[in-house]
């Protein structure tokens, strides 16, 4: 997996791979008023999650103003249920998930608080920012590590005694100086500790869940370590990882990324727009067709069972649009019996000649 992770400068990531709309001068003034406190990101506590959630929500709320209007995104603390209810320390849940703020998304994110057990508090629980991860609805996930953790997936500058100072990406093995510069650079980017390997496996699993649970071509992710962060872009060929950038004292890069993400189209966020959740009337039409086929005995028991499994589960039903020019007609599949090609093989050359038969 490590061979598929490639570091790039932050500027290249922002210019080449981040779509969306650049904030106007008026919007920049509003965004500049959103601040973070370093105290929330330099300790071991969990205050960073709630602080970061509120920070992200403040930015995403501005994305629905004026020309940037669109479906509102919200940030939710999805790691809390994993940290409190599981023995894996939250390793199976990203700390923060950004998702669409609509009724369906809220319904599929199960609240992680005990209020959900009480019918009177259901509405309160649904409004809570602490929910369990729904991979079907998550658009962007953010993983947070403390500044003092030794389990960072990548190298990060580290806060020491209240002052920010860069520390090298640590390799537990002693180096004898004989390794190549290329290997040294790789180890400096990807720490070779057991905890670092485990952390990279963790975030790659998040990307796997997103890509398998949604019609995706690629997805973005943010990894936070103390006051620093990296932006990742995953696709099926590999992952590009931005250099670390400070986002607490100077939040401009993080603010710009989140604002542009909030104003992106679904296609710019990595979604395959030829695949969408089927509207209710299409699903109803398909159900009527299936019932008629079953009553007429035109479906085998196997097909009937498969339709039942597909349409009576909680998984969504998708509508796939295929361009007409990509369709293969039955005529094109017919064998071409009236024409063949003769190959004459010469030294280093293959010559083809059409021949009637």
PDB file of C-alpha atoms in Angstrom, residues 32-324:
ATOM      1  CA  UNK A  32     -11.359  35.200   8.276  1.00  0.00           C
ATOM      2  CA  UNK A  33     -13.508  35.704  11.363  1.00  0.00           C
ATOM      3  CA  UNK A  34     -13.675  31.942  11.994  1.00  0.00           C
ATOM      4  CA  UNK A  35     -10.832  31.173  14.401  1.00  0.00           C
ATOM      5  CA  UNK A  36      -9.414  28.184  16.275  1.00  0.00           C
ATOM      6  CA  UNK A  37      -7.602  27.996  19.605  1.00  0.00           C
ATOM      7  CA  UNK A  38      -4.270  26.192  19.762  1.00  0.00           C
ATOM      8  CA  UNK A  39      -5.119  24.954  23.278  1.00  0.00           C
ATOM      9  CA  UNK A  40      -7.760  22.604  21.842  1.00  0.00           C
ATOM     10  CA  UNK A  41      -5.281  20.832  19.567  1.00  0.00           C
ATOM     11  CA  UNK A  42      -2.099  20.409  21.609  1.00  0.00           C
ATOM     12  CA  UNK A  43      -3.334  18.094  24.367  1.00  0.00           C
ATOM     13  CA  UNK A  44      -4.586  14.546  24.758  1.00  0.00           C
ATOM     14  CA  UNK A  45      -8.254  15.403  25.309  1.00  0.00           C
ATOM     15  CA  UNK A  46     -11.157  14.919  22.915  1.00  0.00           C
ATOM     16  CA  UNK A  47     -12.100  18.608  22.800  1.00  0.00           C
ATOM     17  CA  UNK A  48     -10.465  18.857  19.374  1.00  0.00           C
ATOM     18  CA  UNK A  49     -13.247  16.783  17.782  1.00  0.00           C
ATOM     19  CA  UNK A  50     -16.071  19.019  18.936  1.00  0.00           C
ATOM     20  CA  UNK A  51     -14.057  22.172  18.246  1.00  0.00           C
ATOM     21  CA  UNK A  52     -13.178  21.008  14.738  1.00  0.00           C
ATOM     22  CA  UNK A  53     -16.793  19.972  14.069  1.00  0.00           C
ATOM     23  CA  UNK A  54     -18.017  23.442  15.021  1.00  0.00           C
ATOM     24  CA  UNK A  55     -15.253  25.030  12.923  1.00  0.00           C
ATOM     25  CA  UNK A  56     -16.182  22.974   9.845  1.00  0.00           C
ATOM     26  CA  UNK A  57     -19.903  23.635  10.291  1.00  0.00           C
ATOM     27  CA  UNK A  58     -19.269  27.383  10.469  1.00  0.00           C
ATOM     28  CA  UNK A  59     -17.473  27.253   7.116  1.00  0.00           C
ATOM     29  CA  UNK A  60     -19.969  24.935   5.422  1.00  0.00           C
ATOM     30  CA  UNK A  61     -22.867  27.136   6.556  1.00  0.00           C
ATOM     31  CA  UNK A  62     -21.365  29.967   4.495  1.00  0.00           C
ATOM     32  CA  UNK A  63     -21.251  27.740   1.425  1.00  0.00           C
ATOM     33  CA  UNK A  64     -25.027  28.020   1.038  1.00  0.00           C
ATOM     34  CA  UNK A  65     -24.980  31.817   0.767  1.00  0.00           C
ATOM     35  CA  UNK A  66     -25.463  33.684  -2.508  1.00  0.00           C
ATOM     36  CA  UNK A  67     -23.910  32.121  -5.590  1.00  0.00           C
ATOM     37  CA  UNK A  68     -22.573  29.215  -3.557  1.00  0.00           C
ATOM     38  CA  UNK A  69     -26.046  27.877  -2.831  1.00  0.00           C
ATOM     39  CA  UNK A  70     -26.567  24.146  -2.989  1.00  0.00           C
ATOM     40  CA  UNK A  71     -27.322  21.178  -0.796  1.00  0.00           C
ATOM     41  CA  UNK A  72     -26.020  22.052   2.643  1.00  0.00           C
ATOM     42  CA  UNK A  73     -23.278  19.885   4.132  1.00  0.00           C
ATOM     43  CA  UNK A  74     -22.836  19.339   7.855  1.00  0.00           C
ATOM     44  CA  UNK A  75     -20.008  17.936   9.973  1.00  0.00           C
ATOM     45  CA  UNK A  76     -20.816  15.286  12.567  1.00  0.00           C
ATOM     46  CA  UNK A  77     -18.722  13.635  15.263  1.00  0.00           C
ATOM     47  CA  UNK A  78     -18.859  10.013  14.081  1.00  0.00           C
ATOM     48  CA  UNK A  79     -15.875   8.798  16.070  1.00  0.00           C
ATOM     49  CA  UNK A  80     -17.463   9.272  19.474  1.00  0.00           C
ATOM     50  CA  UNK A  81     -19.543   6.081  19.277  1.00  0.00           C
ATOM     51  CA  UNK A  82     -16.458   4.102  18.332  1.00  0.00           C
ATOM     52  CA  UNK A  83     -14.388   5.564  21.148  1.00  0.00           C
ATOM     53  CA  UNK A  84     -17.003   4.984  23.820  1.00  0.00           C
ATOM     54  CA  UNK A  85     -18.742   1.769  22.787  1.00  0.00           C
ATOM     55  CA  UNK A  86     -16.052  -0.338  21.128  1.00  0.00           C
ATOM     56  CA  UNK A  87     -12.851  -1.974  22.152  1.00  0.00           C
ATOM     57  CA  UNK A  88     -10.994  -0.721  19.084  1.00  0.00           C
ATOM     58  CA  UNK A  89     -10.655   2.844  20.365  1.00  0.00           C
ATOM     59  CA  UNK A  90     -12.664   4.179  17.455  1.00  0.00           C
ATOM     60  CA  UNK A  91     -10.424   2.610  14.812  1.00  0.00           C
ATOM     61  CA  UNK A  92     -13.482   1.552  12.782  1.00  0.00           C
ATOM     62  CA  UNK A  93     -15.031   5.017  12.621  1.00  0.00           C
ATOM     63  CA  UNK A  94     -13.612   8.272  11.241  1.00  0.00           C
ATOM     64  CA  UNK A  95     -13.622  10.990  13.873  1.00  0.00           C
ATOM     65  CA  UNK A  96     -15.613  13.446  11.750  1.00  0.00           C
ATOM     66  CA  UNK A  97     -17.890  12.789   8.776  1.00  0.00           C
ATOM     67  CA  UNK A  98     -19.203  15.481   6.454  1.00  0.00           C
ATOM     68  CA  UNK A  99     -22.540  14.553   4.886  1.00  0.00           C
ATOM     69  CA  UNK A 100     -25.566  16.125   3.248  1.00  0.00           C
ATOM     70  CA  UNK A 101     -27.973  17.745   5.667  1.00  0.00           C
ATOM     71  CA  UNK A 102     -31.322  16.360   4.582  1.00  0.00           C
ATOM     72  CA  UNK A 103     -33.916  14.143   6.205  1.00  0.00           C
ATOM     73  CA  UNK A 104     -32.729  10.938   4.567  1.00  0.00           C
ATOM     74  CA  UNK A 105     -29.128  11.486   5.641  1.00  0.00           C
ATOM     75  CA  UNK A 106     -30.189  12.235   9.203  1.00  0.00           C
ATOM     76  CA  UNK A 107     -32.328   9.102   9.272  1.00  0.00           C
ATOM     77  CA  UNK A 108     -29.520   6.843   8.065  1.00  0.00           C
ATOM     78  CA  UNK A 109     -27.024   8.236  10.575  1.00  0.00           C
ATOM     79  CA  UNK A 110     -28.035   6.504  13.787  1.00  0.00           C
ATOM     80  CA  UNK A 111     -27.558   8.805  16.792  1.00  0.00           C
ATOM     81  CA  UNK A 112     -24.755   7.677  19.065  1.00  0.00           C
ATOM     82  CA  UNK A 113     -26.278   9.073  22.242  1.00  0.00           C
ATOM     83  CA  UNK A 114     -28.475   7.315  24.763  1.00  0.00           C
ATOM     84  CA  UNK A 115     -31.208   9.822  23.994  1.00  0.00           C
ATOM     85  CA  UNK A 116     -32.166   7.677  21.041  1.00  0.00           C
ATOM     86  CA  UNK A 117     -33.370   4.992  23.456  1.00  0.00           C
ATOM     87  CA  UNK A 118     -35.984   7.362  24.818  1.00  0.00           C
ATOM     88  CA  UNK A 119     -38.840   8.121  22.427  1.00  0.00           C
ATOM     89  CA  UNK A 120     -39.271  11.579  23.935  1.00  0.00           C
ATOM     90  CA  UNK A 121     -35.664  12.449  23.124  1.00  0.00           C
ATOM     91  CA  UNK A 122     -35.520  11.002  19.606  1.00  0.00           C
ATOM     92  CA  UNK A 123     -35.757  14.413  17.971  1.00  0.00           C
ATOM     93  CA  UNK A 124     -33.013  15.726  20.243  1.00  0.00           C
ATOM     94  CA  UNK A 125     -30.838  12.740  19.414  1.00  0.00           C
ATOM     95  CA  UNK A 126     -31.328  13.194  15.676  1.00  0.00           C
ATOM     96  CA  UNK A 127     -30.139  16.782  15.982  1.00  0.00           C
ATOM     97  CA  UNK A 128     -27.029  15.764  17.903  1.00  0.00           C
ATOM     98  CA  UNK A 129     -23.665  16.143  16.220  1.00  0.00           C
ATOM     99  CA  UNK A 130     -22.625  12.724  17.557  1.00  0.00           C
ATOM    100  CA  UNK A 131     -23.747   9.943  15.226  1.00  0.00           C
ATOM    101  CA  UNK A 132     -22.556   6.573  14.033  1.00  0.00           C
ATOM    102  CA  UNK A 133     -20.877   6.434  10.655  1.00  0.00           C
ATOM    103  CA  UNK A 134     -23.054   5.870   7.598  1.00  0.00           C
ATOM    104  CA  UNK A 135     -20.676   5.044   4.770  1.00  0.00           C
ATOM    105  CA  UNK A 136     -23.518   5.425   2.286  1.00  0.00           C
ATOM    106  CA  UNK A 137     -23.999   9.090   3.182  1.00  0.00           C
ATOM    107  CA  UNK A 138     -20.526  10.326   4.181  1.00  0.00           C
ATOM    108  CA  UNK A 139     -19.058  12.705   1.614  1.00  0.00           C
ATOM    109  CA  UNK A 140     -15.781  13.639   3.318  1.00  0.00           C
ATOM    110  CA  UNK A 141     -14.151  12.007   6.353  1.00  0.00           C
ATOM    111  CA  UNK A 142     -11.607  13.525   8.716  1.00  0.00           C
ATOM    112  CA  UNK A 143      -9.322  11.531  11.006  1.00  0.00           C
ATOM    113  CA  UNK A 144      -7.813  13.277  14.037  1.00  0.00           C
ATOM    114  CA  UNK A 145      -4.713  12.299  15.995  1.00  0.00           C
ATOM    115  CA  UNK A 146      -3.348  14.096  19.032  1.00  0.00           C
ATOM    116  CA  UNK A 147      -0.166  16.126  18.675  1.00  0.00           C
ATOM    117  CA  UNK A 148       1.663  13.760  21.045  1.00  0.00           C
ATOM    118  CA  UNK A 149       0.600  10.518  19.374  1.00  0.00           C
ATOM    119  CA  UNK A 150       3.294   8.226  17.967  1.00  0.00           C
ATOM    120  CA  UNK A 151       0.728   6.650  15.651  1.00  0.00           C
ATOM    121  CA  UNK A 152       0.512   9.266  12.910  1.00  0.00           C
ATOM    122  CA  UNK A 153       0.074   7.690   9.460  1.00  0.00           C
ATOM    123  CA  UNK A 154       2.399  10.311   7.952  1.00  0.00           C
ATOM    124  CA  UNK A 155       5.119  12.572   9.258  1.00  0.00           C
ATOM    125  CA  UNK A 156       3.879  15.775  10.875  1.00  0.00           C
ATOM    126  CA  UNK A 157       5.483  18.703  12.654  1.00  0.00           C
ATOM    127  CA  UNK A 158       5.029  18.209  16.372  1.00  0.00           C
ATOM    128  CA  UNK A 159       4.141  20.540  19.205  1.00  0.00           C
ATOM    129  CA  UNK A 160       6.710  20.364  21.997  1.00  0.00           C
ATOM    130  CA  UNK A 161       6.397  22.211  25.301  1.00  0.00           C
ATOM    131  CA  UNK A 162       3.829  24.517  23.808  1.00  0.00           C
ATOM    132  CA  UNK A 163       6.030  25.502  20.883  1.00  0.00           C
ATOM    133  CA  UNK A 164       5.708  24.191  17.403  1.00  0.00           C
ATOM    134  CA  UNK A 165       8.832  22.582  16.081  1.00  0.00           C
ATOM    135  CA  UNK A 166       9.394  20.067  13.349  1.00  0.00           C
ATOM    136  CA  UNK A 167      10.452  16.615  14.356  1.00  0.00           C
ATOM    137  CA  UNK A 168      11.571  14.043  11.831  1.00  0.00           C
ATOM    138  CA  UNK A 169       9.224  11.295  10.783  1.00  0.00           C
ATOM    139  CA  UNK A 170      10.400   8.587  13.122  1.00  0.00           C
ATOM    140  CA  UNK A 171      11.694   5.188  12.142  1.00  0.00           C
ATOM    141  CA  UNK A 172      12.265   2.895  15.112  1.00  0.00           C
ATOM    142  CA  UNK A 173      15.086   1.123  13.319  1.00  0.00           C
ATOM    143  CA  UNK A 174      18.526   2.678  13.693  1.00  0.00           C
ATOM    144  CA  UNK A 175      19.939   3.834  10.416  1.00  0.00           C
ATOM    145  CA  UNK A 176      23.519   3.048   9.457  1.00  0.00           C
ATOM    146  CA  UNK A 177      23.616   5.781   6.795  1.00  0.00           C
ATOM    147  CA  UNK A 178      23.917   3.317   3.929  1.00  0.00           C
ATOM    148  CA  UNK A 179      20.306   3.658   2.705  1.00  0.00           C
ATOM    149  CA  UNK A 180      19.552   5.552  -0.480  1.00  0.00           C
ATOM    150  CA  UNK A 181      18.297   9.127  -0.382  1.00  0.00           C
ATOM    151  CA  UNK A 182      15.093   7.983  -2.027  1.00  0.00           C
ATOM    152  CA  UNK A 183      14.416   5.452   0.713  1.00  0.00           C
ATOM    153  CA  UNK A 184      15.266   8.038   3.359  1.00  0.00           C
ATOM    154  CA  UNK A 185      12.775  10.464   1.820  1.00  0.00           C
ATOM    155  CA  UNK A 186      10.114   7.754   1.752  1.00  0.00           C
ATOM    156  CA  UNK A 187      10.731   6.885   5.405  1.00  0.00           C
ATOM    157  CA  UNK A 188      10.611  10.580   6.239  1.00  0.00           C
ATOM    158  CA  UNK A 189       7.172  10.815   4.604  1.00  0.00           C
ATOM    159  CA  UNK A 190       5.868   7.442   5.832  1.00  0.00           C
ATOM    160  CA  UNK A 191       6.990   6.559   9.373  1.00  0.00           C
ATOM    161  CA  UNK A 192       7.935   2.896   9.654  1.00  0.00           C
ATOM    162  CA  UNK A 193       6.615   2.242  13.158  1.00  0.00           C
ATOM    163  CA  UNK A 194       3.974  -0.376  13.921  1.00  0.00           C
ATOM    164  CA  UNK A 195       1.541   2.360  14.965  1.00  0.00           C
ATOM    165  CA  UNK A 196       2.081   4.249  11.715  1.00  0.00           C
ATOM    166  CA  UNK A 197       1.441   1.125   9.634  1.00  0.00           C
ATOM    167  CA  UNK A 198      -1.745   0.516  11.610  1.00  0.00           C
ATOM    168  CA  UNK A 199      -2.880   4.121  11.146  1.00  0.00           C
ATOM    169  CA  UNK A 200      -2.336   3.960   7.375  1.00  0.00           C
ATOM    170  CA  UNK A 201      -4.300   0.730   7.268  1.00  0.00           C
ATOM    171  CA  UNK A 202      -7.058   2.464   9.215  1.00  0.00           C
ATOM    172  CA  UNK A 203      -7.480   5.387   6.826  1.00  0.00           C
ATOM    173  CA  UNK A 204      -7.183   3.136   3.759  1.00  0.00           C
ATOM    174  CA  UNK A 205     -10.073   1.118   5.174  1.00  0.00           C
ATOM    175  CA  UNK A 206     -12.105   4.325   5.414  1.00  0.00           C
ATOM    176  CA  UNK A 207     -11.410   5.034   1.740  1.00  0.00           C
ATOM    177  CA  UNK A 208     -12.366   1.452   0.872  1.00  0.00           C
ATOM    178  CA  UNK A 209     -15.714   1.834   2.661  1.00  0.00           C
ATOM    179  CA  UNK A 210     -16.453   5.098   0.850  1.00  0.00           C
ATOM    180  CA  UNK A 211     -15.536   3.748  -2.583  1.00  0.00           C
ATOM    181  CA  UNK A 212     -17.499   0.509  -2.103  1.00  0.00           C
ATOM    182  CA  UNK A 213     -20.594   2.024  -0.487  1.00  0.00           C
ATOM    183  CA  UNK A 214     -21.090   4.831  -3.005  1.00  0.00           C
ATOM    184  CA  UNK A 215     -20.807   5.290  -6.788  1.00  0.00           C
ATOM    185  CA  UNK A 216     -17.356   6.860  -6.530  1.00  0.00           C
ATOM    186  CA  UNK A 217     -14.473   7.522  -8.881  1.00  0.00           C
ATOM    187  CA  UNK A 218     -12.371   9.117  -6.139  1.00  0.00           C
ATOM    188  CA  UNK A 219     -12.761  10.622  -2.684  1.00  0.00           C
ATOM    189  CA  UNK A 220     -11.073  13.183  -0.454  1.00  0.00           C
ATOM    190  CA  UNK A 221      -9.970  12.813   3.141  1.00  0.00           C
ATOM    191  CA  UNK A 222      -8.280  14.996   5.761  1.00  0.00           C
ATOM    192  CA  UNK A 223      -5.849  13.655   8.362  1.00  0.00           C
ATOM    193  CA  UNK A 224      -5.219  15.942  11.342  1.00  0.00           C
ATOM    194  CA  UNK A 225      -2.325  15.655  13.802  1.00  0.00           C
ATOM    195  CA  UNK A 226      -2.406  18.318  16.479  1.00  0.00           C
ATOM    196  CA  UNK A 227      -2.320  21.709  14.764  1.00  0.00           C
ATOM    197  CA  UNK A 228      -1.332  20.275  11.380  1.00  0.00           C
ATOM    198  CA  UNK A 229      -3.242  18.518   8.622  1.00  0.00           C
ATOM    199  CA  UNK A 230      -2.801  16.785   5.272  1.00  0.00           C
ATOM    200  CA  UNK A 231      -5.361  16.543   2.453  1.00  0.00           C
ATOM    201  CA  UNK A 232      -5.644  13.183   0.671  1.00  0.00           C
ATOM    202  CA  UNK A 233      -7.214  12.235  -2.643  1.00  0.00           C
ATOM    203  CA  UNK A 234      -7.912   8.517  -3.117  1.00  0.00           C
ATOM    204  CA  UNK A 235      -8.756   6.726  -6.338  1.00  0.00           C
ATOM    205  CA  UNK A 236      -8.351   3.158  -7.561  1.00  0.00           C
ATOM    206  CA  UNK A 237      -4.830   3.798  -8.831  1.00  0.00           C
ATOM    207  CA  UNK A 238      -3.414   5.224  -5.617  1.00  0.00           C
ATOM    208  CA  UNK A 239      -3.402   8.204  -3.276  1.00  0.00           C
ATOM    209  CA  UNK A 240      -1.881  11.657  -3.438  1.00  0.00           C
ATOM    210  CA  UNK A 241      -1.107  13.248  -0.083  1.00  0.00           C
ATOM    211  CA  UNK A 242      -0.492  16.944   0.431  1.00  0.00           C
ATOM    212  CA  UNK A 243       2.413  18.197   2.476  1.00  0.00           C
ATOM    213  CA  UNK A 244       1.421  19.010   6.071  1.00  0.00           C
ATOM    214  CA  UNK A 245       0.130  22.520   6.705  1.00  0.00           C
ATOM    215  CA  UNK A 246      -0.636  24.422   9.905  1.00  0.00           C
ATOM    216  CA  UNK A 247      -4.349  25.179  10.245  1.00  0.00           C
ATOM    217  CA  UNK A 248      -4.781  26.670  13.735  1.00  0.00           C
ATOM    218  CA  UNK A 249      -2.594  29.782  13.808  1.00  0.00           C
ATOM    219  CA  UNK A 250      -2.998  30.160  10.039  1.00  0.00           C
ATOM    220  CA  UNK A 251      -6.248  28.528   8.992  1.00  0.00           C
ATOM    221  CA  UNK A 252      -6.312  29.917   5.443  1.00  0.00           C
ATOM    222  CA  UNK A 253      -5.477  26.636   3.672  1.00  0.00           C
ATOM    223  CA  UNK A 254      -7.966  24.565   5.661  1.00  0.00           C
ATOM    224  CA  UNK A 255     -10.671  27.226   5.353  1.00  0.00           C
ATOM    225  CA  UNK A 256     -10.164  27.497   1.594  1.00  0.00           C
ATOM    226  CA  UNK A 257     -10.261  23.718   1.150  1.00  0.00           C
ATOM    227  CA  UNK A 258     -13.436  23.303   3.210  1.00  0.00           C
ATOM    228  CA  UNK A 259     -15.164  26.236   1.512  1.00  0.00           C
ATOM    229  CA  UNK A 260     -14.271  24.957  -1.950  1.00  0.00           C
ATOM    230  CA  UNK A 261     -15.372  21.439  -0.963  1.00  0.00           C
ATOM    231  CA  UNK A 262     -18.688  22.824   0.223  1.00  0.00           C
ATOM    232  CA  UNK A 263     -19.229  24.515  -3.156  1.00  0.00           C
ATOM    233  CA  UNK A 264     -18.095  21.588  -5.322  1.00  0.00           C
ATOM    234  CA  UNK A 265     -20.427  19.678  -7.583  1.00  0.00           C
ATOM    235  CA  UNK A 266     -20.941  16.021  -6.763  1.00  0.00           C
ATOM    236  CA  UNK A 267     -18.739  15.160  -9.734  1.00  0.00           C
ATOM    237  CA  UNK A 268     -15.916  17.328  -8.356  1.00  0.00           C
ATOM    238  CA  UNK A 269     -16.247  15.486  -5.046  1.00  0.00           C
ATOM    239  CA  UNK A 270     -15.581  12.221  -6.849  1.00  0.00           C
ATOM    240  CA  UNK A 271     -19.086  10.879  -7.395  1.00  0.00           C
ATOM    241  CA  UNK A 272     -20.006   9.053 -10.590  1.00  0.00           C
ATOM    242  CA  UNK A 273     -22.958  11.187 -11.656  1.00  0.00           C
ATOM    243  CA  UNK A 274     -24.229   8.536 -14.077  1.00  0.00           C
ATOM    244  CA  UNK A 275     -25.288   6.573 -10.984  1.00  0.00           C
ATOM    245  CA  UNK A 276     -27.888   8.190  -8.713  1.00  0.00           C
ATOM    246  CA  UNK A 277     -30.376   6.906  -6.178  1.00  0.00           C
ATOM    247  CA  UNK A 278     -33.530   5.963  -8.045  1.00  0.00           C
ATOM    248  CA  UNK A 279     -36.525   8.272  -7.500  1.00  0.00           C
ATOM    249  CA  UNK A 280     -39.524   6.779  -5.737  1.00  0.00           C
ATOM    250  CA  UNK A 281     -41.695   6.636  -8.875  1.00  0.00           C
ATOM    251  CA  UNK A 282     -39.052   4.583 -10.726  1.00  0.00           C
ATOM    252  CA  UNK A 283     -38.823   2.145  -7.821  1.00  0.00           C
ATOM    253  CA  UNK A 284     -42.618   1.793  -7.694  1.00  0.00           C
ATOM    254  CA  UNK A 285     -42.704   1.153 -11.444  1.00  0.00           C
ATOM    255  CA  UNK A 286     -40.063  -1.556 -11.087  1.00  0.00           C
ATOM    256  CA  UNK A 287     -41.999  -3.188  -8.245  1.00  0.00           C
ATOM    257  CA  UNK A 288     -45.177  -3.279 -10.369  1.00  0.00           C
ATOM    258  CA  UNK A 289     -43.198  -4.836 -13.239  1.00  0.00           C
ATOM    259  CA  UNK A 290     -41.684  -7.453 -10.929  1.00  0.00           C
ATOM    260  CA  UNK A 291     -45.058  -8.402  -9.426  1.00  0.00           C
ATOM    261  CA  UNK A 292     -46.545  -8.814 -12.904  1.00  0.00           C
ATOM    262  CA  UNK A 293     -43.633 -10.962 -14.078  1.00  0.00           C
ATOM    263  CA  UNK A 294     -43.949 -13.197 -11.002  1.00  0.00           C
ATOM    264  CA  UNK A 295     -47.710 -13.590 -11.417  1.00  0.00           C
ATOM    265  CA  UNK A 296     -47.257 -14.505 -15.087  1.00  0.00           C
ATOM    266  CA  UNK A 297     -44.600 -17.058 -14.185  1.00  0.00           C
ATOM    267  CA  UNK A 298     -41.973 -15.323 -16.311  1.00  0.00           C
ATOM    268  CA  UNK A 299     -39.352 -15.185 -13.560  1.00  0.00           C
ATOM    269  CA  UNK A 300     -37.493 -18.221 -12.295  1.00  0.00           C
ATOM    270  CA  UNK A 301     -37.464 -18.912  -8.538  1.00  0.00           C
ATOM    271  CA  UNK A 302     -33.831 -17.773  -8.508  1.00  0.00           C
ATOM    272  CA  UNK A 303     -34.614 -14.404 -10.115  1.00  0.00           C
ATOM    273  CA  UNK A 304     -37.633 -13.944  -7.852  1.00  0.00           C
ATOM    274  CA  UNK A 305     -35.472 -14.497  -4.774  1.00  0.00           C
ATOM    275  CA  UNK A 306     -32.788 -12.093  -6.040  1.00  0.00           C
ATOM    276  CA  UNK A 307     -35.378  -9.371  -6.671  1.00  0.00           C
ATOM    277  CA  UNK A 308     -36.722  -9.903  -3.173  1.00  0.00           C
ATOM    278  CA  UNK A 309     -33.271  -9.600  -1.607  1.00  0.00           C
ATOM    279  CA  UNK A 310     -32.453  -6.483  -3.618  1.00  0.00           C
ATOM    280  CA  UNK A 311     -35.711  -4.618  -3.072  1.00  0.00           C
ATOM    281  CA  UNK A 312     -36.610  -5.528   0.496  1.00  0.00           C
ATOM    282  CA  UNK A 313     -33.343  -4.549   2.196  1.00  0.00           C
ATOM    283  CA  UNK A 314     -32.193  -1.209   3.575  1.00  0.00           C
ATOM    284  CA  UNK A 315     -29.685  -0.770   0.775  1.00  0.00           C
ATOM    285  CA  UNK A 316     -30.601   1.974  -1.703  1.00  0.00           C
ATOM    286  CA  UNK A 317     -31.718   1.245  -5.244  1.00  0.00           C
ATOM    287  CA  UNK A 318     -29.674   3.083  -7.847  1.00  0.00           C
ATOM    288  CA  UNK A 319     -30.516   4.325 -11.310  1.00  0.00           C
ATOM    289  CA  UNK A 320     -27.702   3.957 -13.862  1.00  0.00           C
ATOM    290  CA  UNK A 321     -27.686   6.141 -16.970  1.00  0.00           C
ATOM    291  CA  UNK A 322     -25.757   4.751 -19.945  1.00  0.00           C
ATOM    292  CA  UNK A 323     -25.076   7.063 -22.923  1.00  0.00           C
ATOM    293  CA  UNK A 324     -26.722   5.755 -26.079  1.00  0.00           C
TER     294      UNK A 324
END
